[in-house]
Amino acid sequence: MADTVNAKWADVKPQLSVLIPFLRDDPTPLLTALSREGDQLATRVEVLVLDDGTNSSSLTRDLKALIATLPLAARLITRTDNLGRAKGRNLLAEHARGSHLLFLDADMMPDSPLFLSTWLDLVEQSDLPVAFGGFSLLQASTHRAFRVHRAMALRSDCLPAEVRQQQAEKHLFTSNLLIRRDVFDAHAFDDSFNGWGWEDVEWSMRISALHTIAHPDIPATHMGLDTVDALIKKYRQSAPNFARVAGLHPEIVAAYPSYRAATAIKDRHMALPVAFVAEFMARAEWLPVRLRAFSLRVFRAALYAQALSKDERS
């Protein structure tokens, strides 16, 4: 593991630690955007970036050069092996020095030029234990390759704060998540999760029994929309994680539409044919976007049904 810090690092005692893990994504646009607030926040904010196994010498070189010029205290941790989503974020938290941790995905972009200032004001005014700022697609690509993901995200993820607050533990992602230091020290992410998905929601389920989860309106754009093919791969990875969360928190998961749909498919022993048809329809570019998005949600439910069945047999 290699470590690089800039000249400002040693002299800053931060209030807010911004933690950015990445694998193959390029975090330089996000770092550049955050640095625009640097002159006002230089003594209060630090930025830690984890390259979790990208193994790109050119990207590492560019990041080191950028970090050296940032007005914010910054540190780059470079690993040649991949820790994974939970372990990587836990590692960043171990090295953070702030009283509050702000987890940002590398493919995010602040929607406000006062993004960090707003988070800091909230920390000072209320000392929140946990808060999710939300995300949007305001700055994301409108290319047709991503239109299915865009339709899905706008329907279920890009929600106003008052809607997210109604199911506070469900609408929480590590893409724009504030956690107070003492809360995270007592409750880190479960690093036994593998692959993509659900480790952040499982964490929020544990936390929701102990702390209030706030949903302020401090959004950032999710720039990294996926193609249907990429989403299908991610959903395949997420199915075992979903089954595990259902086993750990059955009362909470039982209220989720995805669980009810998966259970209905499982009970009728229709997981394989439903997954086959739904995947075909999701990939069919001649179908309307709304129908393809619906088919992709059905495909995901069928995968979850298979995972639930396997979990019951084991």
Coordinates of C-alpha atoms in Angstrom, one line a residue:
M1 CA 0.0 0.0 0.0
A2 CA 1.4 3.4 -1.1
D3 CA 0.6 6.7 0.6
T4 CA 0.8 10.2 -0.7
V5 CA 0.0 13.4 1.2
N6 CA 0.2 17.1 0.1
A7 CA 1.9 19.9 1.9
K8 CA -1.2 21.0 3.8
W9 CA -1.9 17.6 5.4
A10 CA 0.3 18.0 8.5
D11 CA -1.0 21.4 9.6
V12 CA -4.8 20.7 9.4
K13 CA -7.0 19.5 12.2
P14 CA -10.1 18.8 10.2
Q15 CA -13.7 18.9 11.3
L16 CA -14.9 17.1 8.2
S17 CA -13.1 14.2 6.5
V18 CA -14.2 13.6 2.9
L19 CA -13.7 9.9 2.0
I20 CA -13.6 8.9 -1.7
P21 CA -12.9 5.3 -2.7
F22 CA -12.6 4.3 -6.3
L23 CA -11.9 1.4 -8.6
R24 CA -11.2 2.3 -12.2
D25 CA -13.3 5.5 -11.9
D26 CA -11.4 8.8 -12.3
P27 CA -12.0 11.0 -9.2
T28 CA -10.2 14.0 -10.6
P29 CA -13.4 15.9 -11.7
L30 CA -14.8 15.4 -8.2
L31 CA -11.6 16.5 -6.5
T32 CA -11.4 19.6 -8.7
A33 CA -15.0 20.5 -7.9
L34 CA -14.4 20.1 -4.2
S35 CA -11.2 22.2 -4.4
R36 CA -13.2 25.3 -5.4
E37 CA -14.3 25.6 -1.8
G38 CA -10.8 25.1 -0.6
D39 CA -9.8 28.6 0.2
Q40 CA -12.7 29.1 2.6
L41 CA -12.5 25.6 4.2
A42 CA -8.8 24.8 4.1
T43 CA -8.4 24.6 7.9
R44 CA -11.7 22.6 8.4
V45 CA -11.7 19.9 5.7
E46 CA -9.5 17.0 4.6
V47 CA -9.9 14.7 1.6
L48 CA -8.8 11.1 1.6
V49 CA -8.9 9.1 -1.7
L50 CA -8.5 5.3 -1.9
D51 CA -7.4 3.7 -5.2
D52 CA -8.8 0.2 -4.4
G53 CA -6.8 -1.8 -6.9
T54 CA -7.1 0.1 -10.2
N55 CA -3.4 -0.4 -11.0
S56 CA -3.1 2.4 -13.5
S57 CA 0.2 4.2 -13.4
S58 CA -1.0 7.1 -15.5
L59 CA -4.0 7.7 -13.2
T60 CA -1.9 7.5 -10.1
R61 CA 0.6 10.0 -11.6
D62 CA -2.2 12.4 -12.5
L63 CA -3.8 12.1 -9.0
K64 CA -0.5 12.7 -7.2
A65 CA 0.0 15.8 -9.3
L66 CA -3.5 17.1 -8.6
I67 CA -3.3 16.4 -4.9
A68 CA -0.1 18.3 -4.6
T69 CA -1.9 21.4 -5.9
L70 CA -5.2 21.1 -3.9
P71 CA -6.0 23.9 -1.5
L72 CA -7.5 21.3 0.8
A73 CA -5.4 18.9 2.9
A74 CA -5.4 15.7 0.9
R75 CA -4.1 12.1 1.0
L76 CA -4.0 9.4 -1.6
I77 CA -3.9 5.7 -0.5
T78 CA -3.0 3.4 -3.4
R79 CA -3.5 -0.4 -3.2
T80 CA -2.6 -2.9 -5.8
D81 CA -5.2 -5.4 -4.5
N82 CA -9.0 -4.8 -4.3
L83 CA -10.4 -4.7 -0.8
G84 CA -14.0 -4.2 -1.9
R85 CA -16.7 -1.7 -1.1
A86 CA -17.0 -2.2 2.7
K87 CA -13.4 -2.9 3.6
G88 CA -12.2 0.0 1.4
R89 CA -14.5 2.5 3.2
N90 CA -13.6 1.1 6.6
L91 CA -9.9 1.6 5.7
L92 CA -10.5 5.3 4.7
A93 CA -12.4 5.8 8.0
E94 CA -9.4 4.4 10.0
H95 CA -7.1 7.0 8.4
A96 CA -9.6 10.0 8.7
R97 CA -9.0 12.6 11.4
G98 CA -12.3 14.6 11.4
S99 CA -15.1 14.4 13.8
H100 CA -17.5 13.7 10.9
L101 CA -17.0 11.5 7.9
L102 CA -18.5 12.3 4.5
F103 CA -18.4 9.3 2.2
L104 CA -18.6 10.3 -1.5
D105 CA -18.4 8.0 -4.5
A106 CA -15.8 9.0 -7.1
D107 CA -18.4 9.3 -9.8
M108 CA -20.4 12.0 -7.9
M109 CA -20.4 15.7 -8.6
P110 CA -21.7 18.4 -6.1
D111 CA -24.9 20.1 -7.3
S112 CA -24.0 23.3 -5.4
P113 CA -20.8 25.4 -5.3
L114 CA -21.3 25.5 -1.5
F115 CA -21.6 21.7 -1.1
L116 CA -19.0 21.2 1.6
S117 CA -19.9 24.5 3.3
T118 CA -23.5 23.3 3.6
W119 CA -22.5 20.0 5.1
L120 CA -20.2 21.8 7.6
D121 CA -23.0 24.2 8.6
L122 CA -25.2 21.2 9.3
V123 CA -22.6 19.5 11.4
E124 CA -22.0 22.6 13.5
Q125 CA -25.7 23.4 13.9
S126 CA -27.0 19.9 14.8
D127 CA -24.1 17.5 15.2
L128 CA -26.1 14.8 13.4
P129 CA -25.1 11.2 13.9
V130 CA -26.1 10.1 10.4
A131 CA -27.3 12.0 7.4
F132 CA -27.8 11.2 3.7
G133 CA -27.8 14.2 1.4
G134 CA -29.4 12.6 -1.6
F135 CA -28.4 12.5 -5.2
S136 CA -29.7 13.7 -8.5
L137 CA -29.0 13.3 -12.2
L138 CA -28.8 17.0 -13.0
Q139 CA -25.3 16.8 -14.5
A140 CA -25.4 13.2 -15.7
S141 CA -25.1 12.1 -19.3
T142 CA -28.3 12.0 -21.3
H143 CA -26.9 9.6 -23.8
R144 CA -29.4 7.0 -25.0
A145 CA -27.1 4.1 -23.7
F146 CA -28.0 5.2 -20.2
R147 CA -31.7 6.0 -20.6
V148 CA -33.0 2.9 -18.9
H149 CA -30.8 3.5 -15.8
R150 CA -31.8 7.1 -15.9
A151 CA -35.5 6.2 -15.8
M152 CA -35.0 3.7 -13.0
A153 CA -32.9 6.1 -10.9
L154 CA -35.4 9.0 -11.3
R155 CA -38.2 6.8 -10.2
S156 CA -36.6 5.2 -7.1
D157 CA -33.4 6.9 -6.1
C158 CA -33.5 10.6 -6.9
L159 CA -36.1 11.4 -4.3
P160 CA -36.7 14.6 -2.4
A161 CA -35.6 14.7 1.2
E162 CA -39.2 14.5 2.7
V163 CA -39.9 11.3 0.7
R164 CA -36.6 9.7 1.7
Q165 CA -37.2 10.5 5.3
Q166 CA -40.3 8.3 5.3
Q167 CA -38.2 5.2 5.0
A168 CA -35.0 6.6 6.3
E169 CA -33.0 3.4 6.5
K170 CA -33.9 2.3 2.9
H171 CA -33.0 5.5 1.1
L172 CA -29.4 5.7 2.3
F173 CA -26.3 5.1 0.1
T174 CA -22.6 5.7 0.6
S175 CA -22.6 8.0 -2.4
N176 CA -23.3 11.1 -0.2
L177 CA -23.3 9.9 3.4
L178 CA -22.3 11.8 6.5
I179 CA -21.5 9.8 9.7
R180 CA -20.3 11.1 13.0
R181 CA -16.9 9.7 14.0
D182 CA -18.1 8.0 17.3
V183 CA -21.0 6.3 15.4
F184 CA -18.8 4.9 12.8
D185 CA -16.2 3.8 15.3
A186 CA -18.9 1.7 17.0
H187 CA -20.5 0.5 13.8
A188 CA -18.4 0.1 10.8
F189 CA -19.5 -1.4 7.5
D190 CA -19.8 -5.2 7.5
D191 CA -16.8 -6.2 5.4
S192 CA -18.0 -9.8 4.9
F193 CA -20.3 -8.6 2.1
N194 CA -18.9 -9.5 -1.3
G195 CA -19.4 -7.9 -4.7
W196 CA -21.8 -5.1 -5.3
G197 CA -24.8 -3.9 -3.3
W198 CA -26.7 -3.8 0.0
E199 CA -23.8 -3.4 2.4
D200 CA -24.8 0.3 2.9
V201 CA -28.5 -0.4 3.4
E202 CA -27.6 -3.2 5.8
W203 CA -25.5 -0.8 7.8
S204 CA -28.4 1.7 7.9
M205 CA -30.7 -1.0 9.1
R206 CA -28.4 -1.6 12.1
I207 CA -28.0 2.1 12.7
S208 CA -31.7 3.0 12.5
A209 CA -32.4 1.1 15.7
L210 CA -29.9 3.3 17.6
H211 CA -29.7 6.7 15.9
T212 CA -32.0 9.0 13.9
I213 CA -31.1 9.0 10.2
A214 CA -31.5 12.5 8.8
H215 CA -32.2 13.3 5.1
P216 CA -31.2 16.9 4.4
D217 CA -31.4 18.3 0.9
I218 CA -27.6 18.5 0.0
P219 CA -27.6 16.5 -3.3
A220 CA -24.8 15.5 -5.6
T221 CA -25.2 14.2 -9.1
H222 CA -24.5 10.5 -9.8
M223 CA -22.5 10.9 -13.0
G224 CA -21.8 7.2 -13.4
L225 CA -25.0 5.9 -15.1
D226 CA -24.7 2.3 -16.4
T227 CA -25.8 0.5 -19.5
V228 CA -28.4 -2.3 -19.2
D229 CA -25.6 -4.9 -19.5
A230 CA -23.6 -3.3 -16.7
L231 CA -26.7 -3.2 -14.4
I232 CA -27.5 -6.8 -15.1
K233 CA -24.0 -7.8 -14.0
K234 CA -24.3 -5.7 -10.8
Y235 CA -27.7 -7.2 -10.0
R236 CA -26.3 -10.7 -10.4
Q237 CA -23.6 -9.8 -7.8
S238 CA -26.2 -8.2 -5.5
A239 CA -28.6 -11.1 -5.2
P240 CA -26.7 -13.1 -2.5
N241 CA -26.2 -9.9 -0.6
F242 CA -29.9 -9.2 -0.7
A243 CA -30.7 -12.7 0.6
R244 CA -28.3 -12.1 3.4
V245 CA -29.8 -8.8 4.4
A246 CA -33.3 -10.4 4.3
G247 CA -32.0 -13.0 6.8
L248 CA -30.4 -10.4 9.1
H249 CA -33.3 -7.9 9.1
P250 CA -36.5 -9.8 8.0
E251 CA -39.0 -7.4 9.6
I252 CA -37.6 -4.4 7.7
V253 CA -37.0 -6.1 4.4
A254 CA -40.5 -7.6 4.4
A255 CA -41.9 -4.1 3.7
Y256 CA -39.7 -3.6 0.6
P257 CA -41.5 -4.0 -2.8
S258 CA -38.4 -5.9 -4.1
Y259 CA -38.8 -8.5 -1.4
R260 CA -42.5 -8.9 -1.9
A261 CA -41.9 -9.4 -5.7
A262 CA -39.1 -11.8 -5.1
T263 CA -41.1 -13.8 -2.6
A264 CA -44.1 -14.0 -5.0
I265 CA -41.8 -15.3 -7.8
K266 CA -40.1 -17.8 -5.4
D267 CA -43.3 -19.2 -4.0
R268 CA -44.6 -19.9 -7.6
H269 CA -41.2 -21.5 -8.6
M270 CA -41.0 -19.1 -11.5
A271 CA -37.6 -17.6 -10.9
L272 CA -35.8 -19.0 -13.9
P273 CA -38.4 -18.4 -16.6
V274 CA -39.2 -14.9 -15.2
A275 CA -35.5 -14.0 -15.2
F276 CA -35.1 -15.2 -18.8
V277 CA -38.0 -13.3 -20.2
A278 CA -37.4 -10.2 -18.2
E279 CA -33.7 -10.0 -19.2
F280 CA -34.6 -10.4 -22.8
M281 CA -37.1 -7.5 -22.6
A282 CA -34.7 -5.3 -20.7
R283 CA -32.1 -5.7 -23.4
A284 CA -34.6 -5.1 -26.2
E285 CA -33.8 -1.6 -27.5
W286 CA -36.9 -1.5 -29.6
L287 CA -39.1 -1.6 -26.5
P288 CA -40.2 1.6 -24.7
V289 CA -37.8 2.8 -22.0
R290 CA -40.4 2.5 -19.3
L291 CA -41.1 -1.1 -20.2
R292 CA -37.4 -2.0 -20.3
A293 CA -36.9 -0.3 -16.9
F294 CA -39.8 -2.3 -15.5
S295 CA -38.5 -5.5 -17.0
L296 CA -35.1 -4.9 -15.4
R297 CA -36.7 -4.5 -12.0
V298 CA -38.6 -7.8 -12.6
F299 CA -35.3 -9.4 -13.6
R300 CA -33.7 -8.2 -10.4
A301 CA -36.7 -9.6 -8.4
A302 CA -36.3 -13.0 -10.1
L303 CA -32.6 -13.1 -9.2
Y304 CA -33.5 -12.2 -5.6
A305 CA -36.1 -15.0 -5.7
Q306 CA -33.3 -17.5 -6.7
A307 CA -31.1 -16.2 -3.9
L308 CA -33.9 -16.5 -1.3
S309 CA -34.6 -20.1 -2.4
K310 CA -30.9 -21.0 -2.2
D311 CA -30.7 -19.4 1.3
E312 CA -33.7 -21.4 2.5
R313 CA -32.1 -24.7 1.3
S314 CA -28.7 -24.0 3.0

